[in-house]
mmCIF file of N, CA and C in Angstrom:
data_model
loop_
_atom_site.group_PDB
_atom_site.id
_atom_site.type_symbol
_atom_site.label_atom_id
_atom_site.label_comp_id
_atom_site.label_asym_id
_atom_site.label_seq_id
_atom_site.Cartn_x
_atom_site.Cartn_y
_atom_site.Cartn_z
ATOM 1 N N UNK A 1 -4.365 65.237 195.851
ATOM 2 C CA UNK A 1 -4.501 66.466 195.113
ATOM 3 C C UNK A 1 -5.868 67.061 195.402
ATOM 4 N N UNK A 2 -5.919 68.326 195.582
ATOM 5 C CA UNK A 2 -7.167 69.035 195.847
ATOM 6 C C UNK A 2 -7.718 69.531 194.519
ATOM 7 N N UNK A 3 -8.937 69.167 194.231
ATOM 8 C CA UNK A 3 -9.590 69.633 193.012
ATOM 9 C C UNK A 3 -10.677 70.619 193.386
ATOM 10 N N UNK A 4 -10.564 71.824 192.899
ATOM 11 C CA UNK A 4 -11.558 72.853 193.191
ATOM 12 C C UNK A 4 -12.041 73.424 191.869
ATOM 13 N N UNK A 5 -13.346 73.390 191.674
ATOM 14 C CA UNK A 5 -13.930 74.039 190.511
ATOM 15 C C UNK A 5 -14.298 75.450 190.928
ATOM 16 N N UNK A 6 -14.117 76.382 190.030
ATOM 17 C CA UNK A 6 -14.404 77.772 190.395
ATOM 18 C C UNK A 6 -15.862 77.962 190.790
ATOM 19 N N UNK A 7 -16.763 77.159 190.237
ATOM 20 C CA UNK A 7 -18.174 77.268 190.608
ATOM 21 C C UNK A 7 -18.416 76.837 192.048
ATOM 22 N N UNK A 8 -17.509 76.008 192.588
ATOM 23 C CA UNK A 8 -17.669 75.508 193.954
ATOM 24 C C UNK A 8 -17.107 76.450 195.014
ATOM 25 N N UNK A 9 -16.391 77.480 194.599
ATOM 26 C CA UNK A 9 -15.804 78.404 195.568
ATOM 27 C C UNK A 9 -16.908 79.304 196.115
ATOM 28 N N UNK A 10 -17.044 79.294 197.414
ATOM 29 C CA UNK A 10 -18.059 80.119 198.056
ATOM 30 C C UNK A 10 -17.688 81.586 197.877
ATOM 31 N N UNK A 11 -18.630 82.380 197.486
ATOM 32 C CA UNK A 11 -18.402 83.813 197.317
ATOM 33 C C UNK A 11 -18.412 84.482 198.688
ATOM 34 N N UNK A 12 -17.445 85.352 198.917
ATOM 35 C CA UNK A 12 -17.343 86.039 200.199
ATOM 36 C C UNK A 12 -18.284 87.236 200.245
ATOM 37 N N UNK A 13 -18.799 87.468 201.428
ATOM 38 C CA UNK A 13 -19.660 88.622 201.669
ATOM 39 C C UNK A 13 -18.908 89.579 202.570
ATOM 40 N N UNK A 14 -19.372 90.785 202.660
ATOM 41 C CA UNK A 14 -18.693 91.758 203.517
ATOM 42 C C UNK A 14 -18.688 91.320 204.970
ATOM 43 N N UNK A 15 -19.653 90.519 205.356
ATOM 44 C CA UNK A 15 -19.690 90.040 206.744
ATOM 45 C C UNK A 15 -18.607 89.004 207.021
ATOM 46 N N UNK A 16 -18.006 88.464 205.994
ATOM 47 C CA UNK A 16 -16.969 87.445 206.161
ATOM 48 C C UNK A 16 -15.621 88.037 206.565
ATOM 49 N N UNK A 17 -15.465 89.321 206.491
ATOM 50 C CA UNK A 17 -14.168 89.934 206.777
ATOM 51 C C UNK A 17 -13.655 89.589 208.164
ATOM 52 N N UNK A 18 -14.539 89.401 209.095
ATOM 53 C CA UNK A 18 -14.119 89.089 210.463
ATOM 54 C C UNK A 18 -13.886 87.594 210.655
ATOM 55 N N UNK A 19 -14.173 86.805 209.652
ATOM 56 C CA UNK A 19 -14.058 85.352 209.764
ATOM 57 C C UNK A 19 -12.832 84.852 209.001
ATOM 58 N N UNK A 20 -11.687 85.078 209.592
ATOM 59 C CA UNK A 20 -10.438 84.665 208.950
ATOM 60 C C UNK A 20 -10.371 83.159 208.762
ATOM 61 N N UNK A 21 -10.998 82.407 209.667
ATOM 62 C CA UNK A 21 -10.955 80.944 209.547
ATOM 63 C C UNK A 21 -11.626 80.472 208.258
ATOM 64 N N UNK A 22 -12.713 81.125 207.854
ATOM 65 C CA UNK A 22 -13.375 80.769 206.600
ATOM 66 C C UNK A 22 -12.499 81.133 205.407
ATOM 67 N N UNK A 23 -11.985 82.331 205.419
ATOM 68 C CA UNK A 23 -11.132 82.795 204.326
ATOM 69 C C UNK A 23 -9.881 81.939 204.215
ATOM 70 N N UNK A 24 -9.240 81.672 205.349
ATOM 71 C CA UNK A 24 -7.990 80.916 205.337
ATOM 72 C C UNK A 24 -8.177 79.490 204.834
ATOM 73 N N UNK A 25 -9.286 78.859 205.175
ATOM 74 C CA UNK A 25 -9.527 77.488 204.717
ATOM 75 C C UNK A 25 -9.621 77.429 203.196
ATOM 76 N N UNK A 26 -10.359 78.358 202.620
ATOM 77 C CA UNK A 26 -10.490 78.400 201.161
ATOM 78 C C UNK A 26 -9.158 78.779 200.529
ATOM 79 N N UNK A 27 -8.466 79.732 201.118
ATOM 80 C CA UNK A 27 -7.174 80.152 200.586
ATOM 81 C C UNK A 27 -6.173 79.002 200.596
ATOM 82 N N UNK A 28 -6.146 78.228 201.666
ATOM 83 C CA UNK A 28 -5.233 77.079 201.740
ATOM 84 C C UNK A 28 -5.546 76.057 200.654
ATOM 85 N N UNK A 29 -6.830 75.826 200.382
ATOM 86 C CA UNK A 29 -7.209 74.912 199.306
ATOM 87 C C UNK A 29 -6.744 75.434 197.950
ATOM 88 N N UNK A 30 -6.897 76.726 197.731
ATOM 89 C CA UNK A 30 -6.448 77.318 196.469
ATOM 90 C C UNK A 30 -4.932 77.225 196.315
ATOM 91 N N UNK A 31 -4.214 77.493 197.370
ATOM 92 C CA UNK A 31 -2.750 77.405 197.329
ATOM 93 C C UNK A 31 -2.315 75.965 197.070
ATOM 94 N N UNK A 32 -2.951 75.024 197.734
ATOM 95 C CA UNK A 32 -2.623 73.610 197.536
ATOM 96 C C UNK A 32 -2.894 73.187 196.096
ATOM 97 N N UNK A 33 -4.023 73.612 195.560
ATOM 98 C CA UNK A 33 -4.365 73.293 194.179
ATOM 99 C C UNK A 33 -3.357 73.909 193.214
ATOM 100 N N UNK A 34 -2.981 75.149 193.465
ATOM 101 C CA UNK A 34 -1.996 75.820 192.619
ATOM 102 C C UNK A 34 -0.649 75.105 192.673
ATOM 103 N N UNK A 35 -0.254 74.653 193.855
ATOM 104 C CA UNK A 35 1.007 73.916 193.990
ATOM 105 C C UNK A 35 0.974 72.622 193.188
ATOM 106 N N UNK A 36 -0.148 71.920 193.219
ATOM 107 C CA UNK A 36 -0.274 70.679 192.447
ATOM 108 C C UNK A 36 -0.212 70.965 190.951
ATOM 109 N N UNK A 37 -0.882 72.022 190.512
ATOM 110 C CA UNK A 37 -0.843 72.373 189.097
ATOM 111 C C UNK A 37 0.556 72.785 188.663
ATOM 112 N N UNK A 38 1.251 73.525 189.494
ATOM 113 C CA UNK A 38 2.623 73.928 189.181
ATOM 114 C C UNK A 38 3.531 72.713 189.109
ATOM 115 N N UNK A 39 3.334 71.793 190.012
ATOM 116 C CA UNK A 39 4.163 70.590 190.045
ATOM 117 C C UNK A 39 3.981 69.772 188.776
ATOM 118 N N UNK A 40 2.764 69.725 188.247
ATOM 119 C CA UNK A 40 2.507 68.911 187.067
ATOM 120 C C UNK A 40 3.251 69.427 185.842
ATOM 121 N N UNK A 41 3.808 70.607 185.931
ATOM 122 C CA UNK A 41 4.575 71.152 184.817
ATOM 123 C C UNK A 41 6.076 70.934 184.996
ATOM 124 N N UNK A 42 6.482 70.243 186.057
ATOM 125 C CA UNK A 42 7.892 70.044 186.346
ATOM 126 C C UNK A 42 8.400 68.794 185.640
ATOM 127 N N UNK A 43 9.394 68.978 184.774
ATOM 128 C CA UNK A 43 10.039 67.849 184.111
ATOM 129 C C UNK A 43 11.503 67.846 184.506
ATOM 130 N N UNK A 44 11.965 66.705 184.988
ATOM 131 C CA UNK A 44 13.348 66.550 185.422
ATOM 132 C C UNK A 44 14.053 65.587 184.477
ATOM 133 N N UNK A 45 15.233 65.974 184.011
ATOM 134 C CA UNK A 45 16.045 65.096 183.167
ATOM 135 C C UNK A 45 17.054 64.401 184.075
ATOM 136 N N UNK A 46 17.067 63.063 184.030
ATOM 137 C CA UNK A 46 17.984 62.278 184.858
ATOM 138 C C UNK A 46 18.749 61.303 183.964
ATOM 139 N N UNK A 47 19.899 60.878 184.450
ATOM 140 C CA UNK A 47 20.707 59.923 183.695
ATOM 141 C C UNK A 47 20.753 58.592 184.431
ATOM 142 N N UNK A 48 20.432 57.530 183.718
ATOM 143 C CA UNK A 48 20.581 56.171 184.242
ATOM 144 C C UNK A 48 21.971 55.705 183.813
ATOM 145 N N UNK A 49 22.887 55.672 184.762
ATOM 146 C CA UNK A 49 24.281 55.349 184.454
ATOM 147 C C UNK A 49 24.479 53.843 184.307
ATOM 148 N N UNK A 50 25.209 53.451 183.287
ATOM 149 C CA UNK A 50 25.475 52.032 183.037
ATOM 150 C C UNK A 50 26.220 51.389 184.197
ATOM 151 N N UNK A 51 27.019 52.145 184.915
ATOM 152 C CA UNK A 51 27.848 51.606 186.003
ATOM 153 C C UNK A 51 27.113 51.507 187.338
ATOM 154 N N UNK A 52 25.883 51.985 187.419
ATOM 155 C CA UNK A 52 25.166 52.041 188.702
ATOM 156 C C UNK A 52 24.111 50.952 188.890
ATOM 157 N N UNK A 53 23.986 50.031 187.961
ATOM 158 C CA UNK A 53 22.990 48.969 188.107
ATOM 159 C C UNK A 53 23.444 47.980 189.161
ATOM 160 N N UNK A 54 22.526 47.586 190.038
ATOM 161 C CA UNK A 54 22.817 46.619 191.095
ATOM 162 C C UNK A 54 21.987 45.368 190.869
ATOM 163 N N UNK A 55 22.542 44.214 191.217
ATOM 164 C CA UNK A 55 21.832 42.950 191.097
ATOM 165 C C UNK A 55 22.508 42.020 190.110
ATOM 166 N N UNK A 56 22.051 40.760 190.128
ATOM 167 C CA UNK A 56 22.644 39.777 189.222
ATOM 168 C C UNK A 56 21.622 39.139 188.286
ATOM 169 N N UNK A 57 20.356 39.087 188.678
ATOM 170 C CA UNK A 57 19.327 38.571 187.769
ATOM 171 C C UNK A 57 18.232 39.615 187.546
ATOM 172 N N UNK A 58 17.950 40.392 188.576
ATOM 173 C CA UNK A 58 17.074 41.558 188.454
ATOM 174 C C UNK A 58 17.957 42.763 188.737
ATOM 175 N N UNK A 59 17.957 43.707 187.818
ATOM 176 C CA UNK A 59 18.856 44.854 187.931
ATOM 177 C C UNK A 59 18.058 46.084 188.338
ATOM 178 N N UNK A 60 18.568 46.793 189.355
ATOM 179 C CA UNK A 60 17.876 47.967 189.890
ATOM 180 C C UNK A 60 18.839 49.141 189.983
ATOM 181 N N UNK A 61 18.262 50.331 189.852
ATOM 182 C CA UNK A 61 19.033 51.558 190.018
ATOM 183 C C UNK A 61 18.135 52.616 190.646
ATOM 184 N N UNK A 62 18.659 53.274 191.663
ATOM 185 C CA UNK A 62 17.937 54.352 192.344
ATOM 186 C C UNK A 62 18.399 55.684 191.756
ATOM 187 N N UNK A 63 17.419 56.548 191.455
ATOM 188 C CA UNK A 63 17.718 57.891 190.957
ATOM 189 C C UNK A 63 16.949 58.886 191.816
ATOM 190 N N UNK A 64 17.681 59.780 192.456
ATOM 191 C CA UNK A 64 17.069 60.783 193.326
ATOM 192 C C UNK A 64 16.380 61.870 192.510
ATOM 193 N N UNK A 65 15.140 62.168 192.884
ATOM 194 C CA UNK A 65 14.371 63.284 192.329
ATOM 195 C C UNK A 65 13.710 63.943 193.537
ATOM 196 N N UNK A 66 14.298 65.006 194.061
ATOM 197 C CA UNK A 66 13.912 65.559 195.364
ATOM 198 C C UNK A 66 12.422 65.820 195.586
ATOM 199 N N UNK A 67 11.692 66.331 194.618
ATOM 200 C CA UNK A 67 10.298 66.725 194.861
ATOM 201 C C UNK A 67 9.278 65.640 194.548
ATOM 202 N N UNK A 68 9.710 64.503 194.069
ATOM 203 C CA UNK A 68 8.750 63.465 193.688
ATOM 204 C C UNK A 68 8.209 62.770 194.939
ATOM 205 N N UNK A 69 6.945 62.387 194.873
ATOM 206 C CA UNK A 69 6.276 61.730 196.003
ATOM 207 C C UNK A 69 5.805 60.342 195.579
ATOM 208 N N UNK A 70 5.731 59.448 196.557
ATOM 209 C CA UNK A 70 5.283 58.078 196.296
ATOM 210 C C UNK A 70 3.881 58.054 195.687
ATOM 211 N N UNK A 71 3.067 59.034 196.013
ATOM 212 C CA UNK A 71 1.698 59.099 195.495
ATOM 213 C C UNK A 71 1.630 59.652 194.067
ATOM 214 N N UNK A 72 2.746 60.152 193.535
ATOM 215 C CA UNK A 72 2.777 60.682 192.172
ATOM 216 C C UNK A 72 2.691 59.555 191.147
ATOM 217 N N UNK A 73 2.186 59.891 189.985
ATOM 218 C CA UNK A 73 2.198 58.987 188.838
ATOM 219 C C UNK A 73 2.924 59.720 187.712
ATOM 220 N N UNK A 74 4.254 59.669 187.713
ATOM 221 C CA UNK A 74 5.004 60.450 186.733
ATOM 222 C C UNK A 74 4.881 59.885 185.322
ATOM 223 N N UNK A 75 5.066 60.767 184.365
ATOM 224 C CA UNK A 75 5.178 60.361 182.970
ATOM 225 C C UNK A 75 6.675 60.285 182.690
ATOM 226 N N UNK A 76 7.139 59.111 182.285
ATOM 227 C CA UNK A 76 8.572 58.902 182.071
ATOM 228 C C UNK A 76 8.793 58.536 180.616
ATOM 229 N N UNK A 77 9.773 59.179 180.001
ATOM 230 C CA UNK A 77 10.098 58.854 178.615
ATOM 231 C C UNK A 77 11.604 58.911 178.398
ATOM 232 N N UNK A 78 12.013 58.302 177.315
ATOM 233 C CA UNK A 78 13.405 58.343 176.888
ATOM 234 C C UNK A 78 13.727 59.768 176.458
ATOM 235 N N UNK A 79 14.911 60.227 176.742
ATOM 236 C CA UNK A 79 15.318 61.594 176.377
ATOM 237 C C UNK A 79 16.635 61.523 175.622
ATOM 238 N N UNK A 80 16.640 62.078 174.448
ATOM 239 C CA UNK A 80 17.870 62.180 173.662
ATOM 240 C C UNK A 80 18.346 63.621 173.766
ATOM 241 N N UNK A 81 19.640 63.781 174.000
ATOM 242 C CA UNK A 81 20.197 65.126 174.132
ATOM 243 C C UNK A 81 19.892 65.946 172.881
ATOM 244 N N UNK A 82 19.675 67.238 173.070
ATOM 245 C CA UNK A 82 19.287 68.112 171.966
ATOM 246 C C UNK A 82 20.299 68.130 170.827
ATOM 247 N N UNK A 83 21.577 68.026 171.148
ATOM 248 C CA UNK A 83 22.603 68.116 170.106
ATOM 249 C C UNK A 83 22.997 66.747 169.542
ATOM 250 N N UNK A 84 22.328 65.684 169.947
ATOM 251 C CA UNK A 84 22.673 64.333 169.503
ATOM 252 C C UNK A 84 22.085 64.067 168.120
ATOM 253 N N UNK A 85 22.949 63.736 167.156
ATOM 254 C CA UNK A 85 22.488 63.437 165.802
ATOM 255 C C UNK A 85 23.073 62.140 165.252
ATOM 256 N N UNK A 86 24.014 61.541 165.969
ATOM 257 C CA UNK A 86 24.667 60.323 165.494
ATOM 258 C C UNK A 86 23.706 59.135 165.605
ATOM 259 N N UNK A 87 23.373 58.544 164.465
ATOM 260 C CA UNK A 87 22.381 57.469 164.422
ATOM 261 C C UNK A 87 22.797 56.250 165.238
ATOM 262 N N UNK A 88 24.053 55.866 165.199
ATOM 263 C CA UNK A 88 24.486 54.671 165.935
ATOM 264 C C UNK A 88 24.430 54.904 167.448
ATOM 265 N N UNK A 89 24.746 56.114 167.896
ATOM 266 C CA UNK A 89 24.656 56.437 169.321
ATOM 267 C C UNK A 89 23.202 56.446 169.777
ATOM 268 N N UNK A 90 22.342 57.036 168.975
ATOM 269 C CA UNK A 90 20.916 57.079 169.308
ATOM 270 C C UNK A 90 20.343 55.665 169.363
ATOM 271 N N UNK A 91 20.722 54.822 168.417
ATOM 272 C CA UNK A 91 20.255 53.436 168.409
ATOM 273 C C UNK A 91 20.715 52.702 169.669
ATOM 274 N N UNK A 92 21.962 52.904 170.069
ATOM 275 C CA UNK A 92 22.496 52.254 171.273
ATOM 276 C C UNK A 92 21.772 52.738 172.531
ATOM 277 N N UNK A 93 21.438 54.035 172.574
ATOM 278 C CA UNK A 93 20.705 54.567 173.727
ATOM 279 C C UNK A 93 19.290 53.985 173.787
ATOM 280 N N UNK A 94 18.638 53.853 172.640
ATOM 281 C CA UNK A 94 17.311 53.247 172.603
ATOM 282 C C UNK A 94 17.371 51.787 173.036
ATOM 283 N N UNK A 95 18.424 51.086 172.623
ATOM 284 C CA UNK A 95 18.583 49.679 173.010
ATOM 285 C C UNK A 95 18.730 49.563 174.530
ATOM 286 N N UNK A 96 19.515 50.452 175.122
ATOM 287 C CA UNK A 96 19.683 50.449 176.580
ATOM 288 C C UNK A 96 18.357 50.784 177.269
ATOM 289 N N UNK A 97 17.650 51.784 176.767
ATOM 290 C CA UNK A 97 16.360 52.189 177.334
ATOM 291 C C UNK A 97 15.342 51.051 177.255
ATOM 292 N N UNK A 98 15.407 50.258 176.187
ATOM 293 C CA UNK A 98 14.436 49.174 176.000
ATOM 294 C C UNK A 98 14.588 48.066 177.039
ATOM 295 N N UNK A 99 15.691 48.046 177.772
ATOM 296 C CA UNK A 99 15.875 47.067 178.856
ATOM 297 C C UNK A 99 15.020 47.406 180.074
ATOM 298 N N UNK A 100 14.583 48.641 180.164
ATOM 299 C CA UNK A 100 13.823 49.113 181.322
ATOM 300 C C UNK A 100 12.419 48.507 181.319
ATOM 301 N N UNK A 101 12.078 47.799 182.406
ATOM 302 C CA UNK A 101 10.783 47.131 182.492
ATOM 303 C C UNK A 101 9.800 47.809 183.439
ATOM 304 N N UNK A 102 10.308 48.447 184.477
ATOM 305 C CA UNK A 102 9.412 48.989 185.497
ATOM 306 C C UNK A 102 10.083 50.152 186.212
ATOM 307 N N UNK A 103 9.262 51.100 186.646
ATOM 308 C CA UNK A 103 9.737 52.216 187.457
ATOM 309 C C UNK A 103 8.837 52.302 188.683
ATOM 310 N N UNK A 104 9.452 52.287 189.862
ATOM 311 C CA UNK A 104 8.707 52.398 191.117
ATOM 312 C C UNK A 104 9.020 53.762 191.726
ATOM 313 N N UNK A 105 7.983 54.453 192.173
ATOM 314 C CA UNK A 105 8.130 55.809 192.703
ATOM 315 C C UNK A 105 8.096 55.779 194.227
ATOM 316 N N UNK A 106 9.055 56.457 194.832
ATOM 317 C CA UNK A 106 9.133 56.609 196.284
ATOM 318 C C UNK A 106 9.240 58.098 196.600
ATOM 319 N N UNK A 107 9.130 58.444 197.864
ATOM 320 C CA UNK A 107 9.311 59.836 198.264
ATOM 321 C C UNK A 107 10.771 60.222 198.052
ATOM 322 N N UNK A 108 11.030 61.107 197.095
ATOM 323 C CA UNK A 108 12.374 61.625 196.864
ATOM 324 C C UNK A 108 13.206 60.883 195.839
ATOM 325 N N UNK A 109 12.707 59.774 195.322
ATOM 326 C CA UNK A 109 13.482 59.058 194.303
ATOM 327 C C UNK A 109 12.608 58.069 193.529
ATOM 328 N N UNK A 110 13.154 57.613 192.395
ATOM 329 C CA UNK A 110 12.523 56.542 191.631
ATOM 330 C C UNK A 110 13.492 55.370 191.571
ATOM 331 N N UNK A 111 12.945 54.182 191.388
ATOM 332 C CA UNK A 111 13.779 52.993 191.236
ATOM 333 C C UNK A 111 13.494 52.395 189.862
ATOM 334 N N UNK A 112 14.542 52.266 189.062
ATOM 335 C CA UNK A 112 14.435 51.652 187.746
ATOM 336 C C UNK A 112 14.683 50.159 187.904
ATOM 337 N N UNK A 113 13.887 49.343 187.230
ATOM 338 C CA UNK A 113 14.028 47.892 187.342
ATOM 339 C C UNK A 113 14.071 47.271 185.948
ATOM 340 N N UNK A 114 15.069 46.404 185.748
ATOM 341 C CA UNK A 114 15.211 45.643 184.504
ATOM 342 C C UNK A 114 15.174 44.163 184.857
ATOM 343 N N UNK A 115 14.167 43.444 184.381
ATOM 344 C CA UNK A 115 14.037 42.015 184.674
ATOM 345 C C UNK A 115 14.768 41.143 183.650
ATOM 346 N N UNK A 116 14.847 41.595 182.417
ATOM 347 C CA UNK A 116 15.351 40.757 181.340
ATOM 348 C C UNK A 116 16.844 40.896 181.091
ATOM 349 N N UNK A 117 17.328 42.133 181.128
ATOM 350 C CA UNK A 117 18.706 42.389 180.725
ATOM 351 C C UNK A 117 19.181 43.699 181.339
ATOM 352 N N UNK A 118 20.454 43.747 181.705
ATOM 353 C CA UNK A 118 21.045 44.968 182.248
ATOM 354 C C UNK A 118 21.486 45.867 181.087
ATOM 355 N N UNK A 119 21.107 47.142 181.112
ATOM 356 C CA UNK A 119 21.572 48.063 180.066
ATOM 357 C C UNK A 119 23.098 48.151 180.072
ATOM 358 N N UNK A 120 23.696 48.138 178.891
ATOM 359 C CA UNK A 120 25.157 48.178 178.811
ATOM 360 C C UNK A 120 25.705 49.574 178.555
ATOM 361 N N UNK A 121 24.825 50.559 178.513
ATOM 362 C CA UNK A 121 25.274 51.945 178.377
ATOM 363 C C UNK A 121 24.308 52.873 179.107
ATOM 364 N N UNK A 122 24.759 54.061 179.366
ATOM 365 C CA UNK A 122 23.938 55.062 180.058
ATOM 366 C C UNK A 122 22.900 55.634 179.096
ATOM 367 N N UNK A 123 21.800 56.117 179.665
ATOM 368 C CA UNK A 123 20.778 56.787 178.866
ATOM 369 C C UNK A 123 20.054 57.799 179.753
ATOM 370 N N UNK A 124 19.346 58.719 179.117
ATOM 371 C CA UNK A 124 18.633 59.778 179.834
ATOM 372 C C UNK A 124 17.136 59.501 179.862
ATOM 373 N N UNK A 125 16.501 59.964 180.936
ATOM 374 C CA UNK A 125 15.055 59.894 181.078
ATOM 375 C C UNK A 125 14.512 61.290 181.360
ATOM 376 N N UNK A 126 13.348 61.586 180.814
ATOM 377 C CA UNK A 126 12.602 62.792 181.164
ATOM 378 C C UNK A 126 11.474 62.337 182.090
ATOM 379 N N UNK A 127 11.442 62.870 183.306
ATOM 380 C CA UNK A 127 10.445 62.476 184.303
ATOM 381 C C UNK A 127 9.562 63.684 184.587
ATOM 382 N N UNK A 128 8.310 63.608 184.144
ATOM 383 C CA UNK A 128 7.357 64.689 184.392
ATOM 384 C C UNK A 128 6.518 64.299 185.592
ATOM 385 N N UNK A 129 6.610 65.085 186.642
ATOM 386 C CA UNK A 129 5.898 64.797 187.887
ATOM 387 C C UNK A 129 4.448 65.249 187.777
ATOM 388 N N UNK A 130 3.534 64.297 187.919
ATOM 389 C CA UNK A 130 2.100 64.626 187.904
ATOM 390 C C UNK A 130 1.394 63.875 189.008
#
């Protein structure tokens, strides 16, 4: 991620107009920084399906998230559907979510890992890319 403080941006002079290489370098840094800031506001809702877990002692599931990068450190949380109000369903979803022990980030997808127990029902995750 490119971090630019506004105080660090070199002020352009009228003589710089002919120096596109100087302008373009700073502009590219600003665009890159803006892209990173925009990305940090992206939250993707994904479903961990009960039928998609693979393994017999360690359970894994791959979930595609097209824009995520291995270098990202996403914020991941349990997500309950907006219209969900049934207490027993919510409790069951939390129980399934509690089986999740680790999330590994790769380019284009995340891998959910459960070491202790395989979730017996599907649940949703909110993945904020940062």
